Tab-separated table of C-alpha atoms in Angstrom:
chain	number	residue	atom	x	y	z
X	1	UNK	CA	-13.020	-4.032	3.309
X	2	UNK	CA	-10.986	-6.815	1.840
X	3	UNK	CA	-7.313	-6.497	3.074
X	4	UNK	CA	-4.396	-5.018	1.444
X	5	UNK	CA	-1.068	-6.683	1.295
X	6	UNK	CA	0.929	-4.298	3.285
X	7	UNK	CA	2.675	-7.388	4.751
X	8	UNK	CA	4.932	-5.966	7.328
X	9	UNK	CA	3.440	-1.795	8.298
X	10	UNK	CA	5.129	-1.680	11.795
X	11	UNK	CA	6.086	1.018	14.360
X	12	UNK	CA	9.186	1.027	15.901
X	13	UNK	CA	8.411	1.137	19.510
X	14	UNK	CA	11.047	1.676	22.876
X	15	UNK	CA	9.977	-1.941	23.842
X	16	UNK	CA	11.009	-3.587	21.186
X	17	UNK	CA	14.513	-5.871	21.209
X	18	UNK	CA	16.547	-6.007	18.273
X	19	UNK	CA	19.384	-8.367	17.744
X	20	UNK	CA	20.912	-6.063	15.424
X	21	UNK	CA	23.323	-8.331	13.717
X	22	UNK	CA	24.126	-9.373	9.786
X	23	UNK	CA	23.089	-13.001	10.276
X	24	UNK	CA	20.143	-14.622	11.814
X	25	UNK	CA	19.124	-18.435	12.270
X	26	UNK	CA	15.518	-19.862	12.881
X	27	UNK	CA	14.616	-22.886	14.760
X	28	UNK	CA	11.085	-24.388	14.140
X	29	UNK	CA	9.441	-27.727	13.817
X	30	UNK	CA	9.486	-28.219	10.244
X	31	UNK	CA	6.599	-29.389	8.889
X	32	UNK	CA	5.713	-30.690	12.516
X	33	UNK	CA	9.052	-33.050	12.733
X	34	UNK	CA	12.383	-32.398	14.535
X	35	UNK	CA	13.152	-28.729	15.867
X	36	UNK	CA	16.369	-27.697	13.806
X	37	UNK	CA	17.938	-24.318	12.753
X	38	UNK	CA	17.759	-22.926	9.524
X	39	UNK	CA	19.759	-19.834	8.229
X	40	UNK	CA	17.969	-16.825	6.873
X	41	UNK	CA	18.778	-14.430	4.073
X	42	UNK	CA	18.390	-10.779	4.163
X	43	UNK	CA	15.800	-9.870	1.031
X	44	UNK	CA	15.592	-6.386	-0.615
X	45	UNK	CA	12.073	-7.312	-1.678
X	46	UNK	CA	10.053	-3.948	-1.020
X	47	UNK	CA	6.347	-5.652	-0.500
X	48	UNK	CA	8.551	-7.427	2.481
X	49	UNK	CA	10.188	-4.487	4.318
X	50	UNK	CA	8.843	-2.823	7.167
X	51	UNK	CA	7.481	0.913	6.752
X	52	UNK	CA	6.609	3.675	9.077
X	53	UNK	CA	3.552	5.592	8.823
X	54	UNK	CA	4.715	7.889	6.152
X	55	UNK	CA	5.784	5.118	4.048
X	56	UNK	CA	9.330	5.038	4.462
X	57	UNK	CA	11.272	1.540	5.101
X	58	UNK	CA	12.633	1.377	8.682
X	59	UNK	CA	14.107	-1.959	8.178
X	60	UNK	CA	14.736	-4.956	5.513
X	61	UNK	CA	13.606	-8.971	6.614
X	62	UNK	CA	15.646	-11.848	6.850
X	63	UNK	CA	13.489	-14.807	5.218
X	64	UNK	CA	13.769	-18.484	5.085
X	65	UNK	CA	11.541	-21.163	3.148
X	66	UNK	CA	10.372	-23.987	5.152
X	67	UNK	CA	7.360	-26.003	5.806
X	68	UNK	CA	4.723	-24.573	8.644
X	69	UNK	CA	5.481	-26.749	11.730
X	70	UNK	CA	2.304	-25.238	13.679
X	71	UNK	CA	4.498	-23.914	16.760
X	72	UNK	CA	6.506	-21.201	17.509
X	73	UNK	CA	10.245	-20.072	16.864
X	74	UNK	CA	13.258	-19.409	18.269
X	75	UNK	CA	15.664	-16.528	16.474
X	76	UNK	CA	19.536	-16.116	16.828
X	77	UNK	CA	22.459	-14.535	15.214
X	78	UNK	CA	23.835	-18.489	15.626
X	79	UNK	CA	22.464	-21.963	15.457
X	80	UNK	CA	22.429	-22.124	19.186
X	81	UNK	CA	19.764	-22.239	22.004
X	82	UNK	CA	21.672	-19.833	23.843
X	83	UNK	CA	20.740	-16.436	24.157
X	84	UNK	CA	17.948	-17.191	21.543
X	85	UNK	CA	15.107	-15.132	21.190
X	86	UNK	CA	11.755	-17.109	21.484
X	87	UNK	CA	8.671	-15.840	19.574
X	88	UNK	CA	5.488	-17.940	20.494
X	89	UNK	CA	3.214	-16.603	18.213
X	90	UNK	CA	4.518	-15.644	15.156
X	91	UNK	CA	2.078	-12.804	13.135
X	92	UNK	CA	0.243	-13.683	10.080
X	93	UNK	CA	-2.700	-12.663	7.957
X	94	UNK	CA	-3.483	-16.194	6.919
X	95	UNK	CA	-4.771	-19.377	8.644
X	96	UNK	CA	-1.667	-21.787	8.467
X	97	UNK	CA	-1.519	-25.517	8.023
X	98	UNK	CA	0.625	-27.583	9.354
X	99	UNK	CA	2.428	-29.090	6.132
X	100	UNK	CA	1.936	-25.837	4.264
X	101	UNK	CA	4.943	-24.456	2.092
X	102	UNK	CA	5.660	-21.039	3.991
X	103	UNK	CA	8.427	-17.942	4.131
X	104	UNK	CA	9.649	-17.115	6.893
X	105	UNK	CA	10.314	-13.069	7.666
X	106	UNK	CA	12.200	-11.905	10.297
X	107	UNK	CA	12.919	-7.917	10.748
X	108	UNK	CA	15.510	-7.081	13.621
X	109	UNK	CA	14.617	-3.850	14.292
X	110	UNK	CA	11.138	-4.401	15.409
X	111	UNK	CA	11.787	-7.955	16.596
X	112	UNK	CA	9.016	-9.037	14.049
X	113	UNK	CA	8.691	-12.294	13.029
X	114	UNK	CA	5.911	-13.343	10.071
X	115	UNK	CA	5.254	-16.491	8.459
X	116	UNK	CA	3.561	-16.294	4.836
X	117	UNK	CA	2.012	-19.033	2.892
X	118	UNK	CA	4.491	-19.526	-0.300
X	119	UNK	CA	1.525	-18.533	-2.788
X	120	UNK	CA	1.197	-15.149	-0.624
X	121	UNK	CA	4.769	-14.181	-1.036
X	122	UNK	CA	5.277	-15.183	-4.932
X	123	UNK	CA	2.127	-14.028	-6.215
X	124	UNK	CA	1.866	-10.360	-6.724
X	125	UNK	CA	-0.493	-7.537	-7.963
X	126	UNK	CA	1.101	-4.588	-9.822
X	127	UNK	CA	0.345	-1.341	-11.554
X	128	UNK	CA	1.597	0.097	-14.418
X	129	UNK	CA	1.612	3.308	-12.437
X	130	UNK	CA	3.497	3.602	-9.376
X	131	UNK	CA	1.862	4.785	-6.079
X	132	UNK	CA	3.225	8.355	-5.901
X	133	UNK	CA	1.994	12.162	-6.341
X	134	UNK	CA	0.567	13.191	-9.646
X	135	UNK	CA	-1.093	16.374	-11.339
X	136	UNK	CA	-4.195	15.739	-12.607
X	137	UNK	CA	-6.560	12.466	-13.463
X	138	UNK	CA	-4.395	9.367	-13.814
X	139	UNK	CA	-5.466	6.177	-15.629
X	140	UNK	CA	-3.817	2.914	-13.982
X	141	UNK	CA	-3.709	-0.625	-15.643
X	142	UNK	CA	-3.563	-3.630	-13.247
X	143	UNK	CA	-1.835	-7.017	-13.672
X	144	UNK	CA	-1.225	-10.139	-11.285
X	145	UNK	CA	1.990	-12.209	-11.870
X	146	UNK	CA	3.046	-15.016	-9.919
X	147	UNK	CA	-0.255	-16.924	-10.197
X	148	UNK	CA	-0.666	-20.143	-12.214
X	149	UNK	CA	-4.293	-18.947	-13.621
X	150	UNK	CA	-6.109	-15.304	-12.299
X	151	UNK	CA	-9.502	-16.052	-12.383
X	152	UNK	CA	-10.852	-12.370	-11.243
X	153	UNK	CA	-9.375	-9.113	-10.197
X	154	UNK	CA	-11.880	-6.238	-8.576
X	155	UNK	CA	-10.565	-2.623	-7.452
X	156	UNK	CA	-12.026	-0.389	-5.124
X	157	UNK	CA	-10.949	3.218	-4.800
X	158	UNK	CA	-10.970	4.962	-1.235
X	159	UNK	CA	-10.794	8.170	-0.231
X	160	UNK	CA	-11.972	10.671	2.699
X	161	UNK	CA	-13.943	12.972	0.393
X	162	UNK	CA	-15.425	10.063	-1.000
X	163	UNK	CA	-15.518	6.619	1.281
X	164	UNK	CA	-16.707	3.549	-0.857
X	165	UNK	CA	-16.642	-0.054	0.200
X	166	UNK	CA	-17.864	-1.289	-3.102
X	167	UNK	CA	-15.408	-3.257	-5.436
X	168	UNK	CA	-15.954	-3.137	-8.936
X	169	UNK	CA	-14.847	-5.677	-11.668
X	170	UNK	CA	-11.626	-4.758	-13.319
X	171	UNK	CA	-11.802	-4.458	-17.281
X	172	UNK	CA	-7.986	-4.120	-18.511
X	173	UNK	CA	-9.318	-2.215	-21.855
X	174	UNK	CA	-10.772	0.466	-19.662
X	175	UNK	CA	-8.021	0.915	-16.611
X	176	UNK	CA	-8.824	2.641	-13.598
X	177	UNK	CA	-9.062	6.367	-13.534
X	178	UNK	CA	-7.989	7.727	-10.716
X	179	UNK	CA	-9.312	11.201	-10.173
X	180	UNK	CA	-8.538	12.262	-6.410
X	181	UNK	CA	-6.374	11.635	-3.654
X	182	UNK	CA	-6.959	8.187	-2.498
X	183	UNK	CA	-5.894	4.827	-2.023
X	184	UNK	CA	-6.522	2.129	-4.535
X	185	UNK	CA	-7.195	-1.430	-3.362
X	186	UNK	CA	-6.743	-4.577	-5.610
X	187	UNK	CA	-8.398	-7.971	-4.937
X	188	UNK	CA	-7.565	-10.810	-7.003
X	189	UNK	CA	-8.681	-14.436	-7.046
X	190	UNK	CA	-6.373	-16.729	-8.794
X	191	UNK	CA	-4.612	-20.435	-8.544
X	192	UNK	CA	-1.644	-21.072	-7.412
X	193	UNK	CA	-0.338	-24.801	-6.586
X	194	UNK	CA	-3.425	-26.174	-8.083
X	195	UNK	CA	-5.948	-24.768	-5.429
X	196	UNK	CA	-7.801	-21.358	-5.642
X	197	UNK	CA	-6.384	-18.511	-3.512
X	198	UNK	CA	-7.134	-14.641	-3.127
X	199	UNK	CA	-5.218	-11.764	-1.954
X	200	UNK	CA	-5.288	-7.888	-1.905
X	201	UNK	CA	-2.928	-5.428	-2.802
X	202	UNK	CA	-3.386	-1.284	-1.997
X	203	UNK	CA	-1.413	1.516	-3.631
X	204	UNK	CA	-1.938	5.026	-2.490
X	205	UNK	CA	-2.213	8.178	-4.869
X	206	UNK	CA	-2.018	11.868	-3.983
X	207	UNK	CA	-3.768	13.752	-7.074
X	208	UNK	CA	-2.705	17.666	-7.447
X	209	UNK	CA	-6.132	19.044	-8.964
X	210	UNK	CA	-5.311	21.882	-11.390
X	211	UNK	CA	-6.958	25.034	-11.209
X	212	UNK	CA	-10.549	25.088	-13.180
X	213	UNK	CA	-10.804	28.696	-13.665
X	214	UNK	CA	-14.373	28.554	-12.634
X	215	UNK	CA	-14.278	31.115	-9.906
X	216	UNK	CA	-13.106	33.733	-12.530
X	217	UNK	CA	-15.578	32.521	-14.963
X	218	UNK	CA	-18.374	33.092	-12.470
X	219	UNK	CA	-17.305	36.775	-11.891
X	220	UNK	CA	-17.217	37.644	-15.573
X	221	UNK	CA	-20.568	36.253	-16.131
X	222	UNK	CA	-22.396	37.582	-13.081
X	223	UNK	CA	-20.499	40.809	-12.425
X	224	UNK	CA	-20.968	43.421	-15.464
X	225	UNK	CA	-19.395	46.637	-15.655
X	226	UNK	CA	-20.944	49.548	-15.976
X	227	UNK	CA	-19.310	52.650	-17.794
X	228	UNK	CA	-20.601	56.256	-17.110
X	229	UNK	CA	-19.428	59.795	-17.716
X	230	UNK	CA	-18.412	61.703	-14.479
X	231	UNK	CA	-17.609	65.678	-14.706
X	232	UNK	CA	-16.397	64.670	-18.540
X	233	UNK	CA	-14.234	61.430	-17.222
X	234	UNK	CA	-15.059	57.412	-18.199
X	235	UNK	CA	-15.578	55.739	-14.979
X	236	UNK	CA	-15.782	52.265	-14.883
X	237	UNK	CA	-18.032	50.733	-11.977
X	238	UNK	CA	-17.647	46.810	-11.367
X	239	UNK	CA	-18.155	45.070	-7.695
X	240	UNK	CA	-18.816	48.146	-6.161
X	241	UNK	CA	-15.132	49.539	-7.247
X	242	UNK	CA	-14.513	52.398	-9.344
X	243	UNK	CA	-11.838	52.138	-12.205
X	244	UNK	CA	-10.924	55.198	-14.741
X	245	UNK	CA	-10.054	54.224	-18.336
X	246	UNK	CA	-6.575	53.272	-17.293
X	247	UNK	CA	-8.360	50.524	-14.984
X	248	UNK	CA	-6.811	52.601	-11.932
X	249	UNK	CA	-9.051	52.223	-8.709
X	250	UNK	CA	-10.311	55.331	-8.078
X	251	UNK	CA	-10.737	56.517	-4.274
């Protein structure tokens, strides 16, 4: 299945080291050149936050833009080597190239450093119905923002009841019908900085099904009431139970 852009789904661990400060600096051989420090800024971007398995934000990242230099990074609360934290292999979904414009994102609470290509941080898949809980079938429309040109959009609906790995072409005139609790995956091919790129995003939906009344209807159709007169009294028999004319159950 094509990956979703849940960029920083991270679990708190007892072994995690948190610097727990308000200011962070990062040292890196920018563009493969000299090692220098850059100050990072706190980001409130929800797509770059760290979430627990229940979908709750556990930390926001500190970010900085820079040119990838093909090596690890030092993290510190000041622009100093003393007491800095060395991260040899920052995490990334992507195959990064030296000289590529990137966004460096550090999450203090889990001591996690992730590097994203600039296009992955700027291009976003959006839905007009926020992920969440709804009653009955919902229709969702998709847009992709931040790209120079969107070449194609596909989608996949995956649920435990109906697992499906197939992706289908998206038609904005029709939208996407969400009929059950599922994960909606969006996959797009687009152009950014003159190059063809691809990425994916996921949106979880919980759908509460309305009562259909089918069971009640079946009882009415398949179980007929039989009326008889016993000792001068009207008796109604249905489903092996006997009722009087007032509808009261008789012993």
